[in-house]
PDB file of C-alpha atoms in Angstrom:
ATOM      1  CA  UNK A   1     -18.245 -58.942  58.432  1.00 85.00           C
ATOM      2  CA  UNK A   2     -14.129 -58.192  58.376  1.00 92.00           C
ATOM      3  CA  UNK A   3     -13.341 -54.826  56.762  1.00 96.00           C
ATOM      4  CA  UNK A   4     -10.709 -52.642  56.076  1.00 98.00           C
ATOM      5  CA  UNK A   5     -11.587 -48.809  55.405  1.00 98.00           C
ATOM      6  CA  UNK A   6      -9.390 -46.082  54.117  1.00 98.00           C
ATOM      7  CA  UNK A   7      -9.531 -42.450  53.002  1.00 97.00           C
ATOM      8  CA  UNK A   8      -7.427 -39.676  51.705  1.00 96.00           C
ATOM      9  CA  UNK A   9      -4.595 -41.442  50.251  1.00 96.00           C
ATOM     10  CA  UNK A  10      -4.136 -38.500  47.773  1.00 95.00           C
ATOM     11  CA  UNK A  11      -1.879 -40.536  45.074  1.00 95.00           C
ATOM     12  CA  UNK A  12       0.166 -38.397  43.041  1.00 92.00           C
ATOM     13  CA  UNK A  13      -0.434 -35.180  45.381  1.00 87.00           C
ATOM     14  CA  UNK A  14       2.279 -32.446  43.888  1.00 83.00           C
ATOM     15  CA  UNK A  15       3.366 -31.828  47.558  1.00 73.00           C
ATOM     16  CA  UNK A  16       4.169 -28.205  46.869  1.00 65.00           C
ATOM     17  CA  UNK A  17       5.758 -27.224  49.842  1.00 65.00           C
ATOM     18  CA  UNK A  18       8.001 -30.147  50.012  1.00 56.00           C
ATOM     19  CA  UNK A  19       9.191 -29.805  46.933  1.00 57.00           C
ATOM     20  CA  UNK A  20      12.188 -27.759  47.536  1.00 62.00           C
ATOM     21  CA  UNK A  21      13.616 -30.018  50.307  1.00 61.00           C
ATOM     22  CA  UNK A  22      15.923 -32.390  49.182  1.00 59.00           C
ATOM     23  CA  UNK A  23      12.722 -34.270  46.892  1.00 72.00           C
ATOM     24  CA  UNK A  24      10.720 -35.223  50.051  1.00 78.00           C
ATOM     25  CA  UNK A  25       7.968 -35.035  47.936  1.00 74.00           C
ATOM     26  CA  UNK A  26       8.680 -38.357  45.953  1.00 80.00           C
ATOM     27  CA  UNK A  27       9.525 -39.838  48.784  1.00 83.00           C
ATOM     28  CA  UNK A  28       6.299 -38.714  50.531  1.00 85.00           C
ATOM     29  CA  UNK A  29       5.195 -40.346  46.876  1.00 85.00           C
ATOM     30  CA  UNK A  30       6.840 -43.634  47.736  1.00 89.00           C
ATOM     31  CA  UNK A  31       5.975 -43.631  51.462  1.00 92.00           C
ATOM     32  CA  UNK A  32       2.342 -43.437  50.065  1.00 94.00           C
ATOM     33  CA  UNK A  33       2.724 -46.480  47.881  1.00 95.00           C
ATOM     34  CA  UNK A  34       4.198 -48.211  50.687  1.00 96.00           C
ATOM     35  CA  UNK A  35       1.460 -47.307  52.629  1.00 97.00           C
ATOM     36  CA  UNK A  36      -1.337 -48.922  50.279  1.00 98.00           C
ATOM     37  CA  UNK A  37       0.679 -52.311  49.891  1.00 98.00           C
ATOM     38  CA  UNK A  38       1.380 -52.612  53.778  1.00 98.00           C
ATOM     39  CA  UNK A  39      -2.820 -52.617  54.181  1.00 98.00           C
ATOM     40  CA  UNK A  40      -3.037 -54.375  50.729  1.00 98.00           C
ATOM     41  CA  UNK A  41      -0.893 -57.192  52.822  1.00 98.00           C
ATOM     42  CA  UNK A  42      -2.781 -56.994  55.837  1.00 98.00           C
ATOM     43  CA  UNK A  43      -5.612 -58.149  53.764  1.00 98.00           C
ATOM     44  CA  UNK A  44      -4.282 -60.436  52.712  1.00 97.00           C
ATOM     45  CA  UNK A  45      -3.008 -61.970  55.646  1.00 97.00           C
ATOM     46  CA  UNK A  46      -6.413 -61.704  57.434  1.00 97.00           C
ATOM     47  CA  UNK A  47      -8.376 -62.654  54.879  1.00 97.00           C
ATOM     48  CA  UNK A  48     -10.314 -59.033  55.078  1.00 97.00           C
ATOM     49  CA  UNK A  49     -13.570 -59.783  52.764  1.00 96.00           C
ATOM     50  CA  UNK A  50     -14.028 -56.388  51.981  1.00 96.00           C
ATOM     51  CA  UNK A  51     -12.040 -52.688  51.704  1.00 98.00           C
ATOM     52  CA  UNK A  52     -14.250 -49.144  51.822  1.00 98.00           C
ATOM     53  CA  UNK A  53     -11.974 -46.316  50.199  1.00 98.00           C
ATOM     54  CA  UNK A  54     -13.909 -43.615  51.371  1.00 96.00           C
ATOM     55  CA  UNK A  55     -12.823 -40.692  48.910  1.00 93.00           C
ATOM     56  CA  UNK A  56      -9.793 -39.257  47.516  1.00 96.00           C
ATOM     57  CA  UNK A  57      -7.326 -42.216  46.701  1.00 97.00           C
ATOM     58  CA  UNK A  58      -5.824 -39.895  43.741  1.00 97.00           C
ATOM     59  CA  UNK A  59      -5.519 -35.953  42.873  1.00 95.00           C
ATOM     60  CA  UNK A  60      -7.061 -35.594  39.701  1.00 96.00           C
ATOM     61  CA  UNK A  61      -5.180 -33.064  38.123  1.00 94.00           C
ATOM     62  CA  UNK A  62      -2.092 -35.421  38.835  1.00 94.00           C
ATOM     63  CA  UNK A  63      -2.571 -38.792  38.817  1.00 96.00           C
ATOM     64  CA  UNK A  64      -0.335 -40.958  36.602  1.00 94.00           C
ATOM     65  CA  UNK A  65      -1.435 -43.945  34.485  1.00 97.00           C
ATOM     66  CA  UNK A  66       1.712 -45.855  36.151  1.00 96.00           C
ATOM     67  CA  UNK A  67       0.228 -45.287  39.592  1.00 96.00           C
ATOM     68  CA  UNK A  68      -3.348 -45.779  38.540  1.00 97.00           C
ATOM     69  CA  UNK A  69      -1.832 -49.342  37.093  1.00 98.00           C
ATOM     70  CA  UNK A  70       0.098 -49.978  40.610  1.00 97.00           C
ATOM     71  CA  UNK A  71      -3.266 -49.610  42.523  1.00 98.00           C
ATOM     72  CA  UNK A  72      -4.341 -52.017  40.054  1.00 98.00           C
ATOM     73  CA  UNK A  73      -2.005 -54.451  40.430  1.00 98.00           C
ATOM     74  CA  UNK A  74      -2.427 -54.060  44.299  1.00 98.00           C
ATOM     75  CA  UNK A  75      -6.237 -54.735  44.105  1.00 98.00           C
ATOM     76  CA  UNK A  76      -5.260 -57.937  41.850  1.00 98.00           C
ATOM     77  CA  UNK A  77      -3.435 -59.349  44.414  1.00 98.00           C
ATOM     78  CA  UNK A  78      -6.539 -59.259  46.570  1.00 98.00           C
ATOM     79  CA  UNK A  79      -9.228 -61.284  44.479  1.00 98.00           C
ATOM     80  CA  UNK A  80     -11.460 -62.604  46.997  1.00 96.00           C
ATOM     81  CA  UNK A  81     -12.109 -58.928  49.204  1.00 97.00           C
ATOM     82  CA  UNK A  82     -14.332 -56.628  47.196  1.00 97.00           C
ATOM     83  CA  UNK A  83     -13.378 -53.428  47.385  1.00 98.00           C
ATOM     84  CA  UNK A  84     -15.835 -50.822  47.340  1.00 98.00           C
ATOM     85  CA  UNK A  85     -14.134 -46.684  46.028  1.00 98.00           C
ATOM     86  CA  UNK A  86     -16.702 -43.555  46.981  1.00 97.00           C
ATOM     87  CA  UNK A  87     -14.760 -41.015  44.392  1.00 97.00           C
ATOM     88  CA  UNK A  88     -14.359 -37.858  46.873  1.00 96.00           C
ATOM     89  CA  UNK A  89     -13.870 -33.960  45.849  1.00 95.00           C
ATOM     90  CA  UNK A  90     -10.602 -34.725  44.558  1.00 96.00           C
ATOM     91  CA  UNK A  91     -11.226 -37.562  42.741  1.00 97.00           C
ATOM     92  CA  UNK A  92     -14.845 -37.503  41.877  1.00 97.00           C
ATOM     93  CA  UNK A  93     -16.502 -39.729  39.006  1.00 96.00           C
ATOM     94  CA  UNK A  94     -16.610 -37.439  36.157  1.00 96.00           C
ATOM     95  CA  UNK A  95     -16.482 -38.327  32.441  1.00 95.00           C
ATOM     96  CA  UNK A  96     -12.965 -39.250  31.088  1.00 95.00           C
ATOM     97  CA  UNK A  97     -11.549 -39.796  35.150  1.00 96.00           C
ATOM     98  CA  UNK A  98      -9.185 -42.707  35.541  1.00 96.00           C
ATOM     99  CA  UNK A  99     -12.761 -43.927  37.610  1.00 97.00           C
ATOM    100  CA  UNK A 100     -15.062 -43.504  33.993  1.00 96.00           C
ATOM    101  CA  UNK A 101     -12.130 -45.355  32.058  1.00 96.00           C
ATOM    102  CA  UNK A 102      -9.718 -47.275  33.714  1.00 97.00           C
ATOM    103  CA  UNK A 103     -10.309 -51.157  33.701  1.00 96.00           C
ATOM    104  CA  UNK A 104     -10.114 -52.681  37.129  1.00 97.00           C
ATOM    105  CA  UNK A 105     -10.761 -56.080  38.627  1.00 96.00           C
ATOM    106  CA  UNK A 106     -14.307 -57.861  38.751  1.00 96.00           C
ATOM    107  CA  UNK A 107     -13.938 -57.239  42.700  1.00 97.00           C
ATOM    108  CA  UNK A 108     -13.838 -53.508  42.410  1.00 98.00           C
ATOM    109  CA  UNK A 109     -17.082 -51.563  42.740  1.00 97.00           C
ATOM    110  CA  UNK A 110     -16.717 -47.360  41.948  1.00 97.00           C
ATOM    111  CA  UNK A 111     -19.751 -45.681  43.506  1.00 96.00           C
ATOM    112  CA  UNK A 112     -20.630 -43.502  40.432  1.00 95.00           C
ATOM    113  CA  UNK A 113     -23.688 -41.364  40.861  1.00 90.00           C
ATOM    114  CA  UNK A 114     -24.206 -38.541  42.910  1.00 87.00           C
ATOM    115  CA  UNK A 115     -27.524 -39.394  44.730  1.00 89.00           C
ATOM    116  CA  UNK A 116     -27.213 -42.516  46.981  1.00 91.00           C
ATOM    117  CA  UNK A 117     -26.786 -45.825  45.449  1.00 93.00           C
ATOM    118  CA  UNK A 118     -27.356 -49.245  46.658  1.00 94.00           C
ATOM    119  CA  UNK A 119     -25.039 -52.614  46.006  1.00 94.00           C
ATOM    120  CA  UNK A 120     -26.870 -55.365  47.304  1.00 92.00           C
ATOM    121  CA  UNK A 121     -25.195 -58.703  48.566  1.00 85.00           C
ATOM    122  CA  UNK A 122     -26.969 -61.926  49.326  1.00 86.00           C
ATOM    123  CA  UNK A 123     -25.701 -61.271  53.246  1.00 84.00           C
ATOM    124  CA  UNK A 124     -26.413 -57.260  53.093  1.00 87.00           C
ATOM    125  CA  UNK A 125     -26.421 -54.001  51.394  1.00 93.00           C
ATOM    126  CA  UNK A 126     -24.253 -51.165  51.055  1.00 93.00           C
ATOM    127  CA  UNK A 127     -25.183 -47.829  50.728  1.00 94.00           C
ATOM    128  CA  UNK A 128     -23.045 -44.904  48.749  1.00 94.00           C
ATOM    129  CA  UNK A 129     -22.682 -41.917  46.723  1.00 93.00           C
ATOM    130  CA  UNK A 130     -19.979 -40.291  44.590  1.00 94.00           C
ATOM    131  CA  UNK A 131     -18.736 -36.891  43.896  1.00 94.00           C
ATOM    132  CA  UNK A 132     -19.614 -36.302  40.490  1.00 93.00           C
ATOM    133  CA  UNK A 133     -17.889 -32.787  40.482  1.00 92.00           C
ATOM    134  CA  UNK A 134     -14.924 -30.723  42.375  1.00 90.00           C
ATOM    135  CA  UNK A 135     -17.962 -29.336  44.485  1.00 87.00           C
ATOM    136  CA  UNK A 136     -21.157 -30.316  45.255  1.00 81.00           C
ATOM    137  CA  UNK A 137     -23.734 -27.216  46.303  1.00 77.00           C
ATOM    138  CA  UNK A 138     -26.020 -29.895  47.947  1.00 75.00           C
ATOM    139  CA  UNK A 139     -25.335 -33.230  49.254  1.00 71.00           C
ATOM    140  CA  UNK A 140     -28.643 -35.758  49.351  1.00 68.00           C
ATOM    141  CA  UNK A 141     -27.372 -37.017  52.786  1.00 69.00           C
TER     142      UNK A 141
END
């Protein structure tokens, strides 16, 4: 099994404190972008069957359709490596989230429940939960 995993890529973070520096913040923006195509690539390139995104690819309160449609198009480019997304305290599955209604690829899987789920595969199974709120009192782990 070849896999990529990633966390915390925060898309469309405000960057507060950078934002009275000369815009750093959208090019912190761009940097991330960069970042996520530059693995997207590796992927490609390796033929990586599968990516984890282990919680918080976006900020809720700020994520953009346009980015949301960029990861998109990013995942599209990598048909054959199903990509698994654990929504994290920052992103969590919640009703009317970019994870409840945005349409991605057949080869994305969104963990969406908050007690452990289970995606099986003819070769194995994977095992993950979601945050379903900003913050969970209890975790089932």
């Amino acid at each position: 099994m070849r896999f990529v995993h990633i966390a915390d890529m925060h898309f469309d973070i405000p960057f507060t404190t950078l934002n009275n520096k000369e815009d750093l913040s959208e090019k912190r923006r761009i940097e991330q972008r960069n970042a996520l195509k530059k693995v997207i690539e590796y992927i490609k390139n390796n033929h990586i069957e599968y990516l984890f995104i282990a919680g918080d690819l976006y900020e809720h309160d700020y994520i953009r359709k346009s980015t949301m449609d960029y990861i998109s198009k990013l995942f599209d480019e990598i048909p054959n490596t199903k990509i698994f997304i654990t929504p994290g305290n920052h992103d969590p599955y919640i009703k009317n989230s970019y994870y409840d209604t945005y349409e991605f690829g057949d080869n994305v899987f969104i963990f969406s429940n908050s007690k452990i789920e289970k995606y099986e595969d003819e070769n194995f199974n994977i095992y993950g939960m979601a945050f379903t709120e900003f913050f969970m009192e209890e975790s089932p782990l």
